[in-house]
Amino acid sequence: MDSSNTAGTEDSGAPEARRRRGASMADVAQLAGVSAQTVSRVSNGYAGVLESTRQQVLQAMKELGYRPNSAARALKSGQFHTIGVITFNLSSTGNTRTIEAIATSAAEEGYATTLLPVAVPTQDSVRGAFTRLGELAVDGIVILMEVHLLDAVTVALPPNAHVVVADSNAGDRYCVVDTDQVGGARAAVQHLLDLGHGTVWHVAGPADSFSAERRVGAWRSALEAGGGAVPEPLRGDWSAESGYRAGLRLAGEAGCTAVFVANDQMALGVLRALHERGRRVPQDISVVGFDDIPETASFLPPLTTVHQDFSEVGRRCVDGVLRQIRNDQEETGTTLVPTRLVVRASTAPPPAAG
């Protein structure tokens, strides 16, 4: 047998063999004809490598199926380029869209995201979530709050953690990002009062929600400032079904000509109930929602609502975490993302008396 042919056969099979056993940095360096240090510099994105050399190394990596050991790099640098996200509610529109924005913004900055849902917002659950995130090795944490948890004296976040909290009034202790709930609710109520309605009824969210309570407070203060009566708010759970139940009650209130609903899903239920009971919108009753989900323009009638910029909330959450990571310093204070009223066809002046 020709020894030269044998050697050639062995060499041609070498890259495949290295792929099967897992290529190393030395394998890449050998195939690319460069030093291991050059491979390391390319893997870590350092400048100072000739473009032709960089392409040569990248081609060798691709051919061998080599993946840089991110865990080893993290241990060396002390950074994992991962942001953990703790949330207590994956079903709400706001949380879902904010999480999407967090993941997108983090990826643009070269960070991965690890999502950790917590079914029951208790002290033990929060502690367990932080423990698991610690095991998963994250550089910072974003917490999406839907309940009065961070203000409970029984809950304490880990010291020196790079944390941003969304939807909380704990800005004296943490870096908080929220939409301007108060400004948005006031704009909704004032719009209805300016149309000539004597008062505005309210379908509120759950009593244990920061967002719901801020909207209730703003609704009440706007009515009081305008000299209007303050009806007892009806409570829902953010779902269209709970809005439907509230809408059935409102349909039976002869003096009800305007309703401010704490989110668009409940507003959809209110619209259905009013339609079923023969109360026309907006001729008999005007309805305003909150969130401006994409479907609101297709409601019947198209819904006047308060727009929340969930993408901006997610982006600012990531900015806050990365700023703390890069400065190695915790921050406090609240950043409010503006809201705006979007007027469509579900509001009008009240019906003429008589």
mmCIF file of C-alpha atoms in Angstrom:
data_model
loop_
_atom_site.group_PDB
_atom_site.id
_atom_site.type_symbol
_atom_site.label_atom_id
_atom_site.label_comp_id
_atom_site.label_asym_id
_atom_site.label_seq_id
_atom_site.Cartn_x
_atom_site.Cartn_y
_atom_site.Cartn_z
ATOM 1 C CA MET A 1 0.000 0.000 0.000
ATOM 2 C CA ASP A 2 1.259 3.467 -0.884
ATOM 3 C CA SER A 3 2.143 5.211 2.381
ATOM 4 C CA SER A 4 1.585 8.657 0.838
ATOM 5 C CA ASN A 5 -2.018 7.722 -0.034
ATOM 6 C CA THR A 6 -2.582 6.466 3.507
ATOM 7 C CA ALA A 7 -1.333 9.733 4.987
ATOM 8 C CA GLY A 8 -3.537 11.741 2.651
ATOM 9 C CA THR A 9 -6.582 9.732 3.684
ATOM 10 C CA GLU A 10 -5.857 10.316 7.364
ATOM 11 C CA ASP A 11 -5.382 14.081 6.876
ATOM 12 C CA SER A 12 -8.645 14.498 4.942
ATOM 13 C CA GLY A 13 -10.558 12.769 7.713
ATOM 14 C CA ALA A 14 -8.974 14.781 10.509
ATOM 15 C CA PRO A 15 -11.453 17.709 10.547
ATOM 16 C CA GLU A 16 -14.392 15.285 10.659
ATOM 17 C CA ALA A 17 -12.774 13.394 13.532
ATOM 18 C CA ARG A 18 -12.236 16.634 15.420
ATOM 19 C CA ARG A 19 -15.882 17.576 14.870
ATOM 20 C CA ARG A 20 -16.964 14.246 16.365
ATOM 21 C CA ARG A 21 -14.847 14.609 19.519
ATOM 22 C CA GLY A 22 -15.409 18.375 19.862
ATOM 23 C CA ALA A 23 -12.917 20.768 18.334
ATOM 24 C CA SER A 24 -10.564 22.685 20.603
ATOM 25 C CA MET A 25 -8.967 26.096 20.210
ATOM 26 C CA ALA A 26 -5.708 24.320 19.303
ATOM 27 C CA ASP A 27 -7.510 22.476 16.487
ATOM 28 C CA VAL A 28 -8.782 25.770 15.083
ATOM 29 C CA ALA A 29 -5.339 27.327 15.334
ATOM 30 C CA GLN A 30 -3.755 24.374 13.518
ATOM 31 C CA LEU A 31 -6.300 24.384 10.698
ATOM 32 C CA ALA A 32 -6.164 28.166 10.290
ATOM 33 C CA GLY A 33 -2.384 28.268 10.520
ATOM 34 C CA VAL A 34 -2.352 30.831 13.334
ATOM 35 C CA SER A 35 -1.565 30.875 17.039
ATOM 36 C CA ALA A 36 -4.050 29.921 19.762
ATOM 37 C CA GLN A 37 -3.781 33.501 21.002
ATOM 38 C CA THR A 38 -5.046 34.783 17.638
ATOM 39 C CA VAL A 39 -7.996 32.369 17.806
ATOM 40 C CA SER A 40 -8.754 33.663 21.303
ATOM 41 C CA ARG A 41 -8.662 37.273 20.132
ATOM 42 C CA VAL A 42 -11.071 36.502 17.280
ATOM 43 C CA SER A 43 -13.392 34.585 19.628
ATOM 44 C CA ASN A 44 -13.546 37.512 22.035
ATOM 45 C CA GLY A 45 -13.995 40.131 19.322
ATOM 46 C CA TYR A 46 -10.767 41.987 20.031
ATOM 47 C CA ALA A 47 -9.516 44.568 17.548
ATOM 48 C CA GLY A 48 -6.055 44.390 16.043
ATOM 49 C CA VAL A 49 -6.572 41.222 14.004
ATOM 50 C CA LEU A 50 -6.204 41.529 10.248
ATOM 51 C CA GLU A 51 -9.517 41.049 8.480
ATOM 52 C CA SER A 52 -8.040 38.314 6.252
ATOM 53 C CA THR A 53 -6.745 36.484 9.343
ATOM 54 C CA ARG A 54 -10.060 36.897 11.141
ATOM 55 C CA GLN A 55 -11.949 35.421 8.183
ATOM 56 C CA GLN A 56 -9.464 32.560 8.041
ATOM 57 C CA VAL A 57 -10.052 31.778 11.713
ATOM 58 C CA LEU A 58 -13.836 32.065 11.370
ATOM 59 C CA GLN A 59 -13.772 29.692 8.411
ATOM 60 C CA ALA A 60 -11.762 27.181 10.451
ATOM 61 C CA MET A 61 -14.249 27.486 13.315
ATOM 62 C CA LYS A 62 -17.127 26.863 10.938
ATOM 63 C CA GLU A 63 -15.421 23.898 9.291
ATOM 64 C CA LEU A 64 -14.631 22.274 12.640
ATOM 65 C CA GLY A 65 -17.927 23.200 14.296
ATOM 66 C CA TYR A 66 -15.995 25.005 17.033
ATOM 67 C CA ARG A 67 -17.889 27.062 19.581
ATOM 68 C CA PRO A 68 -16.028 29.334 22.002
ATOM 69 C CA ASN A 69 -16.420 28.300 25.642
ATOM 70 C CA SER A 70 -18.574 31.132 26.953
ATOM 71 C CA ALA A 71 -18.607 29.674 30.457
ATOM 72 C CA ALA A 72 -14.817 29.770 30.651
ATOM 73 C CA ARG A 73 -14.780 33.351 29.356
ATOM 74 C CA ALA A 74 -17.382 34.306 31.946
ATOM 75 C CA LEU A 75 -15.369 32.809 34.780
ATOM 76 C CA LYS A 76 -12.307 34.697 33.605
ATOM 77 C CA SER A 77 -14.052 38.052 33.149
ATOM 78 C CA GLY A 78 -16.599 37.744 35.962
ATOM 79 C CA GLN A 79 -19.430 38.617 33.536
ATOM 80 C CA PHE A 80 -21.969 36.215 32.043
ATOM 81 C CA HIS A 81 -23.700 38.616 29.621
ATOM 82 C CA THR A 82 -27.074 37.351 30.798
ATOM 83 C CA ILE A 83 -30.006 39.236 32.351
ATOM 84 C CA GLY A 84 -32.509 37.353 34.492
ATOM 85 C CA VAL A 85 -36.199 38.296 34.328
ATOM 86 C CA ILE A 86 -38.558 37.426 37.201
ATOM 87 C CA THR A 87 -42.271 37.831 36.529
ATOM 88 C CA PHE A 88 -45.399 36.942 38.459
ATOM 89 C CA ASN A 89 -47.823 37.032 35.552
ATOM 90 C CA LEU A 90 -47.180 35.779 32.020
ATOM 91 C CA SER A 91 -50.791 36.172 30.917
ATOM 92 C CA SER A 92 -51.054 39.968 31.001
ATOM 93 C CA THR A 93 -50.569 41.897 27.774
ATOM 94 C CA GLY A 94 -48.252 44.406 29.424
ATOM 95 C CA ASN A 95 -45.901 41.818 30.883
ATOM 96 C CA THR A 96 -45.739 39.783 27.689
ATOM 97 C CA ARG A 97 -44.888 42.786 25.530
ATOM 98 C CA THR A 98 -42.427 44.170 28.080
ATOM 99 C CA ILE A 99 -40.608 40.827 28.285
ATOM 100 C CA GLU A 100 -40.390 40.734 24.494
ATOM 101 C CA ALA A 101 -38.873 44.226 24.502
ATOM 102 C CA ILE A 102 -36.417 43.274 27.260
ATOM 103 C CA ALA A 103 -35.218 40.258 25.296
ATOM 104 C CA THR A 104 -34.846 42.303 22.098
ATOM 105 C CA SER A 105 -33.032 45.192 23.775
ATOM 106 C CA ALA A 106 -30.736 42.849 25.705
ATOM 107 C CA ALA A 107 -29.839 40.958 22.507
ATOM 108 C CA GLU A 108 -28.929 44.227 20.798
ATOM 109 C CA GLU A 109 -26.435 44.809 23.616
ATOM 110 C CA GLY A 110 -25.015 41.291 23.348
ATOM 111 C CA TYR A 111 -26.867 39.915 26.380
ATOM 112 C CA ALA A 112 -29.028 36.817 26.661
ATOM 113 C CA THR A 113 -32.128 36.710 28.869
ATOM 114 C CA THR A 114 -33.264 34.024 31.279
ATOM 115 C CA LEU A 115 -36.973 34.073 32.156
ATOM 116 C CA LEU A 116 -38.067 32.783 35.543
ATOM 117 C CA PRO A 117 -41.851 32.830 36.155
ATOM 118 C CA VAL A 118 -42.946 32.758 39.801
ATOM 119 C CA ALA A 119 -46.406 31.248 40.244
ATOM 120 C CA VAL A 120 -47.082 32.549 43.761
ATOM 121 C CA PRO A 121 -45.577 35.934 44.758
ATOM 122 C CA THR A 122 -44.420 35.041 48.273
ATOM 123 C CA GLN A 123 -41.170 35.700 50.104
ATOM 124 C CA ASP A 124 -40.083 32.074 49.713
ATOM 125 C CA SER A 125 -40.880 32.113 45.988
ATOM 126 C CA VAL A 126 -38.862 35.285 45.454
ATOM 127 C CA ARG A 127 -35.921 33.901 47.433
ATOM 128 C CA GLY A 128 -36.086 30.697 45.411
ATOM 129 C CA ALA A 129 -36.131 32.668 42.168
ATOM 130 C CA PHE A 130 -33.016 34.600 43.151
ATOM 131 C CA THR A 131 -31.300 31.401 44.187
ATOM 132 C CA ARG A 132 -32.046 29.777 40.841
ATOM 133 C CA LEU A 133 -30.914 32.859 38.939
ATOM 134 C CA GLY A 134 -27.687 32.803 40.934
ATOM 135 C CA GLU A 135 -27.135 29.208 39.922
ATOM 136 C CA LEU A 136 -27.812 30.154 36.297
ATOM 137 C CA ALA A 137 -25.220 32.941 36.550
ATOM 138 C CA VAL A 138 -26.760 36.283 35.570
ATOM 139 C CA ASP A 139 -25.249 39.767 35.698
ATOM 140 C CA GLY A 140 -28.462 41.637 36.522
ATOM 141 C CA ILE A 141 -32.155 41.124 37.199
ATOM 142 C CA VAL A 142 -35.369 42.744 35.964
ATOM 143 C CA ILE A 143 -38.459 42.162 38.131
ATOM 144 C CA LEU A 144 -41.910 42.690 36.642
ATOM 145 C CA MET A 145 -44.230 43.310 39.581
ATOM 146 C CA GLU A 146 -48.009 42.975 39.487
ATOM 147 C CA VAL A 147 -48.619 42.855 43.253
ATOM 148 C CA HIS A 148 -47.654 44.767 46.404
ATOM 149 C CA LEU A 149 -44.696 42.496 47.118
ATOM 150 C CA LEU A 150 -41.581 44.637 47.123
ATOM 151 C CA ASP A 151 -43.205 47.008 49.595
ATOM 152 C CA ALA A 152 -43.876 44.214 52.085
ATOM 153 C CA VAL A 153 -41.471 44.292 55.006
ATOM 154 C CA THR A 154 -40.999 40.527 54.746
ATOM 155 C CA VAL A 155 -39.327 40.741 51.339
ATOM 156 C CA ALA A 156 -35.719 41.794 50.853
ATOM 157 C CA LEU A 157 -33.766 41.575 47.610
ATOM 158 C CA PRO A 158 -30.168 40.358 47.754
ATOM 159 C CA PRO A 159 -27.663 43.087 48.684
ATOM 160 C CA ASN A 160 -25.458 44.468 45.907
ATOM 161 C CA ALA A 161 -27.689 42.935 43.226
ATOM 162 C CA HIS A 162 -28.039 44.865 39.956
ATOM 163 C CA VAL A 163 -31.833 45.104 39.947
ATOM 164 C CA VAL A 164 -34.456 47.051 38.001
ATOM 165 C CA VAL A 165 -38.103 46.790 39.018
ATOM 166 C CA ALA A 166 -40.951 47.528 36.613
ATOM 167 C CA ASP A 167 -44.399 48.561 37.855
ATOM 168 C CA SER A 168 -43.537 49.419 41.456
ATOM 169 C CA ASN A 169 -43.482 52.430 43.763
ATOM 170 C CA ALA A 170 -40.285 51.257 45.442
ATOM 171 C CA GLY A 171 -38.113 53.891 43.769
ATOM 172 C CA ASP A 172 -36.686 54.968 47.114
ATOM 173 C CA ARG A 173 -34.947 51.578 47.363
ATOM 174 C CA TYR A 174 -34.538 50.301 43.800
ATOM 175 C CA CYS A 175 -34.158 51.444 40.223
ATOM 176 C CA VAL A 176 -37.776 51.518 38.987
ATOM 177 C CA VAL A 177 -39.187 51.899 35.467
ATOM 178 C CA ASP A 178 -42.909 52.430 34.963
ATOM 179 C CA THR A 179 -45.359 54.046 32.589
ATOM 180 C CA ASP A 180 -47.086 57.237 33.696
ATOM 181 C CA GLN A 181 -50.169 55.468 35.019
ATOM 182 C CA VAL A 182 -51.488 58.549 36.784
ATOM 183 C CA GLY A 183 -51.090 60.878 33.811
ATOM 184 C CA GLY A 184 -52.727 58.380 31.476
ATOM 185 C CA ALA A 185 -55.738 57.777 33.724
ATOM 186 C CA ARG A 186 -56.246 61.496 34.296
ATOM 187 C CA ALA A 187 -56.159 62.138 30.543
ATOM 188 C CA ALA A 188 -58.814 59.456 30.002
ATOM 189 C CA VAL A 189 -61.160 60.874 32.639
ATOM 190 C CA GLN A 190 -60.588 64.474 31.583
ATOM 191 C CA HIS A 191 -61.396 63.569 27.980
ATOM 192 C CA LEU A 192 -64.794 62.262 29.064
ATOM 193 C CA LEU A 193 -65.475 65.241 31.334
ATOM 194 C CA ASP A 194 -64.535 67.630 28.531
ATOM 195 C CA LEU A 195 -67.104 65.904 26.306
ATOM 196 C CA GLY A 196 -69.747 66.959 28.832
ATOM 197 C CA HIS A 197 -70.268 63.845 30.946
ATOM 198 C CA GLY A 198 -71.238 64.688 34.526
ATOM 199 C CA THR A 199 -69.257 61.824 35.971
ATOM 200 C CA VAL A 200 -67.296 58.766 34.867
ATOM 201 C CA TRP A 201 -67.743 55.212 36.149
ATOM 202 C CA HIS A 202 -64.690 52.993 36.528
ATOM 203 C CA VAL A 203 -63.963 49.302 35.986
ATOM 204 C CA ALA A 204 -60.777 48.799 37.987
ATOM 205 C CA GLY A 205 -58.179 46.049 37.956
ATOM 206 C CA PRO A 206 -57.316 43.829 40.940
ATOM 207 C CA ALA A 207 -56.825 45.594 44.279
ATOM 208 C CA ASP A 208 -53.369 44.002 44.687
ATOM 209 C CA SER A 209 -52.034 45.558 41.475
ATOM 210 C CA PHE A 210 -49.894 48.717 41.535
ATOM 211 C CA SER A 211 -51.136 49.702 38.083
ATOM 212 C CA ALA A 212 -54.784 49.237 39.007
ATOM 213 C CA GLU A 213 -54.520 51.219 42.225
ATOM 214 C CA ARG A 214 -52.709 54.118 40.606
ATOM 215 C CA ARG A 215 -55.383 54.282 37.897
ATOM 216 C CA VAL A 216 -58.144 54.195 40.534
ATOM 217 C CA GLY A 217 -56.484 57.025 42.453
ATOM 218 C CA ALA A 218 -56.050 59.159 39.340
ATOM 219 C CA TRP A 219 -59.659 58.509 38.248
ATOM 220 C CA ARG A 220 -60.970 59.549 41.655
ATOM 221 C CA SER A 221 -58.804 62.680 41.920
ATOM 222 C CA ALA A 222 -59.755 63.801 38.400
ATOM 223 C CA LEU A 223 -63.463 63.487 39.216
ATOM 224 C CA GLU A 224 -63.051 65.332 42.505
ATOM 225 C CA ALA A 225 -61.103 68.108 40.799
ATOM 226 C CA GLY A 226 -63.845 68.412 38.192
ATOM 227 C CA GLY A 227 -66.606 68.522 40.808
ATOM 228 C CA GLY A 228 -68.190 65.265 39.648
ATOM 229 C CA ALA A 229 -69.697 62.541 41.797
ATOM 230 C CA VAL A 230 -67.424 59.556 42.453
ATOM 231 C CA PRO A 231 -69.285 56.258 41.887
ATOM 232 C CA GLU A 232 -68.109 53.077 43.589
ATOM 233 C CA PRO A 233 -65.586 51.401 41.237
ATOM 234 C CA LEU A 234 -66.332 47.938 39.891
ATOM 235 C CA ARG A 235 -63.513 45.386 40.180
ATOM 236 C CA GLY A 236 -62.232 43.072 37.459
ATOM 237 C CA ASP A 237 -59.221 40.790 37.059
ATOM 238 C CA TRP A 238 -57.892 42.222 33.750
ATOM 239 C CA SER A 239 -59.811 39.597 31.717
ATOM 240 C CA ALA A 240 -62.487 40.285 29.103
ATOM 241 C CA GLU A 241 -64.857 38.019 31.044
ATOM 242 C CA SER A 242 -64.566 40.161 34.181
ATOM 243 C CA GLY A 243 -65.157 43.241 32.032
ATOM 244 C CA TYR A 244 -68.271 41.600 30.622
ATOM 245 C CA ARG A 245 -69.654 41.019 34.124
ATOM 246 C CA ALA A 246 -68.967 44.637 35.046
ATOM 247 C CA GLY A 247 -70.537 45.796 31.784
ATOM 248 C CA LEU A 248 -73.780 43.976 32.590
ATOM 249 C CA ARG A 249 -74.009 45.913 35.841
ATOM 250 C CA LEU A 250 -73.191 49.212 34.137
ATOM 251 C CA ALA A 251 -75.826 48.590 31.489
ATOM 252 C CA GLY A 252 -78.418 48.631 34.271
ATOM 253 C CA GLU A 253 -77.262 51.996 35.607
ATOM 254 C CA ALA A 254 -79.594 54.532 34.003
ATOM 255 C CA GLY A 255 -77.349 57.462 34.890
ATOM 256 C CA CYS A 256 -74.179 55.915 33.476
ATOM 257 C CA THR A 257 -73.052 57.739 30.328
ATOM 258 C CA ALA A 258 -69.264 57.254 30.513
ATOM 259 C CA VAL A 259 -66.914 54.466 31.653
ATOM 260 C CA PHE A 260 -63.149 54.418 32.106
ATOM 261 C CA VAL A 261 -61.917 50.803 32.025
ATOM 262 C CA ALA A 262 -58.506 49.960 33.504
ATOM 263 C CA ASN A 263 -57.366 47.871 30.517
ATOM 264 C CA ASP A 264 -58.420 47.098 26.967
ATOM 265 C CA GLN A 265 -59.274 43.443 27.553
ATOM 266 C CA MET A 266 -61.849 44.354 30.179
ATOM 267 C CA ALA A 267 -63.095 47.143 27.902
ATOM 268 C CA LEU A 268 -63.775 44.514 25.235
ATOM 269 C CA GLY A 269 -65.993 42.662 27.700
ATOM 270 C CA VAL A 270 -67.771 45.901 28.628
ATOM 271 C CA LEU A 271 -68.496 46.631 24.954
ATOM 272 C CA ARG A 272 -70.016 43.187 24.486
ATOM 273 C CA ALA A 273 -72.226 43.514 27.577
ATOM 274 C CA LEU A 274 -73.471 46.957 26.575
ATOM 275 C CA HIS A 275 -74.249 45.720 23.065
ATOM 276 C CA GLU A 276 -76.202 42.749 24.402
ATOM 277 C CA ARG A 277 -78.249 45.025 26.677
ATOM 278 C CA GLY A 278 -79.020 47.501 23.895
ATOM 279 C CA ARG A 279 -76.840 50.324 25.211
ATOM 280 C CA ARG A 280 -75.165 51.936 22.194
ATOM 281 C CA VAL A 281 -71.507 52.994 22.246
ATOM 282 C CA PRO A 282 -70.855 55.898 22.063
ATOM 283 C CA GLN A 283 -74.391 57.263 21.568
ATOM 284 C CA ASP A 284 -75.610 56.089 24.988
ATOM 285 C CA ILE A 285 -72.376 55.312 26.849
ATOM 286 C CA SER A 286 -68.790 56.338 26.066
ATOM 287 C CA VAL A 287 -66.016 53.846 26.849
ATOM 288 C CA VAL A 288 -62.268 54.472 27.300
ATOM 289 C CA GLY A 289 -59.697 51.709 27.830
ATOM 290 C CA PHE A 290 -56.035 51.578 28.835
ATOM 291 C CA ASP A 291 -53.022 49.909 27.113
ATOM 292 C CA ASP A 292 -53.742 50.436 23.393
ATOM 293 C CA ILE A 293 -53.230 46.808 22.429
ATOM 294 C CA PRO A 294 -53.032 46.293 18.649
ATOM 295 C CA GLU A 295 -56.572 44.937 18.420
ATOM 296 C CA THR A 296 -58.266 48.044 19.854
ATOM 297 C CA ALA A 297 -58.475 49.737 16.454
ATOM 298 C CA SER A 298 -60.578 46.753 15.309
ATOM 299 C CA PHE A 299 -63.020 46.739 18.257
ATOM 300 C CA LEU A 300 -66.612 47.638 17.427
ATOM 301 C CA PRO A 301 -66.527 50.576 17.713
ATOM 302 C CA PRO A 302 -62.762 51.257 17.597
ATOM 303 C CA LEU A 303 -61.726 51.939 21.181
ATOM 304 C CA THR A 304 -60.528 55.239 22.594
ATOM 305 C CA THR A 305 -57.718 54.234 24.945
ATOM 306 C CA VAL A 306 -54.502 55.246 26.689
ATOM 307 C CA HIS A 307 -51.362 54.141 24.876
ATOM 308 C CA GLN A 308 -48.602 52.502 26.923
ATOM 309 C CA ASP A 309 -45.190 52.158 25.291
ATOM 310 C CA PHE A 310 -44.227 48.688 26.542
ATOM 311 C CA SER A 311 -41.251 48.555 24.204
ATOM 312 C CA GLU A 312 -39.817 51.687 25.774
ATOM 313 C CA VAL A 313 -40.390 50.282 29.264
ATOM 314 C CA GLY A 314 -38.478 47.128 28.333
ATOM 315 C CA ARG A 315 -35.661 49.137 26.737
ATOM 316 C CA ARG A 316 -35.280 51.372 29.776
ATOM 317 C CA CYS A 317 -35.269 48.348 32.081
ATOM 318 C CA VAL A 318 -32.338 46.909 30.140
ATOM 319 C CA ASP A 319 -30.601 50.310 30.102
ATOM 320 C CA GLY A 320 -30.950 50.527 33.870
ATOM 321 C CA VAL A 321 -29.505 47.075 34.469
ATOM 322 C CA LEU A 322 -26.590 47.558 32.073
ATOM 323 C CA ARG A 323 -25.776 50.959 33.554
ATOM 324 C CA GLN A 324 -25.507 49.393 37.006
ATOM 325 C CA ILE A 325 -23.443 46.482 35.677
ATOM 326 C CA ARG A 326 -20.986 48.732 33.855
ATOM 327 C CA ASN A 327 -20.659 51.191 36.733
ATOM 328 C CA ASP A 328 -20.718 48.382 39.323
ATOM 329 C CA GLN A 329 -23.079 50.514 41.371
ATOM 330 C CA GLU A 330 -26.687 50.111 42.462
ATOM 331 C CA GLU A 331 -29.197 52.864 41.618
ATOM 332 C CA THR A 332 -32.469 54.102 43.066
ATOM 333 C CA GLY A 333 -35.197 56.329 41.654
ATOM 334 C CA THR A 334 -38.142 56.042 39.276
ATOM 335 C CA THR A 335 -38.197 56.611 35.515
ATOM 336 C CA LEU A 336 -41.653 57.264 34.052
ATOM 337 C CA VAL A 337 -42.383 56.466 30.414
ATOM 338 C CA PRO A 338 -45.037 58.883 29.065
ATOM 339 C CA THR A 339 -48.521 57.718 28.078
ATOM 340 C CA ARG A 340 -50.872 59.362 25.589
ATOM 341 C CA LEU A 341 -54.584 59.300 24.872
ATOM 342 C CA VAL A 342 -55.602 57.804 21.522
ATOM 343 C CA VAL A 343 -59.084 59.039 20.587
ATOM 344 C CA ARG A 344 -61.144 56.745 18.363
ATOM 345 C CA ALA A 345 -64.873 56.146 17.932
ATOM 346 C CA SER A 346 -65.984 54.857 21.352
ATOM 347 C CA THR A 347 -66.404 58.294 22.971
ATOM 348 C CA ALA A 348 -68.849 61.128 22.294
ATOM 349 C CA PRO A 349 -70.838 63.763 24.194
ATOM 350 C CA PRO A 350 -73.552 62.344 26.477
ATOM 351 C CA PRO A 351 -77.068 61.858 25.081
ATOM 352 C CA ALA A 352 -79.335 64.878 25.318
ATOM 353 C CA ALA A 353 -81.584 64.903 28.380
ATOM 354 C CA GLY A 354 -85.259 64.173 27.849
#
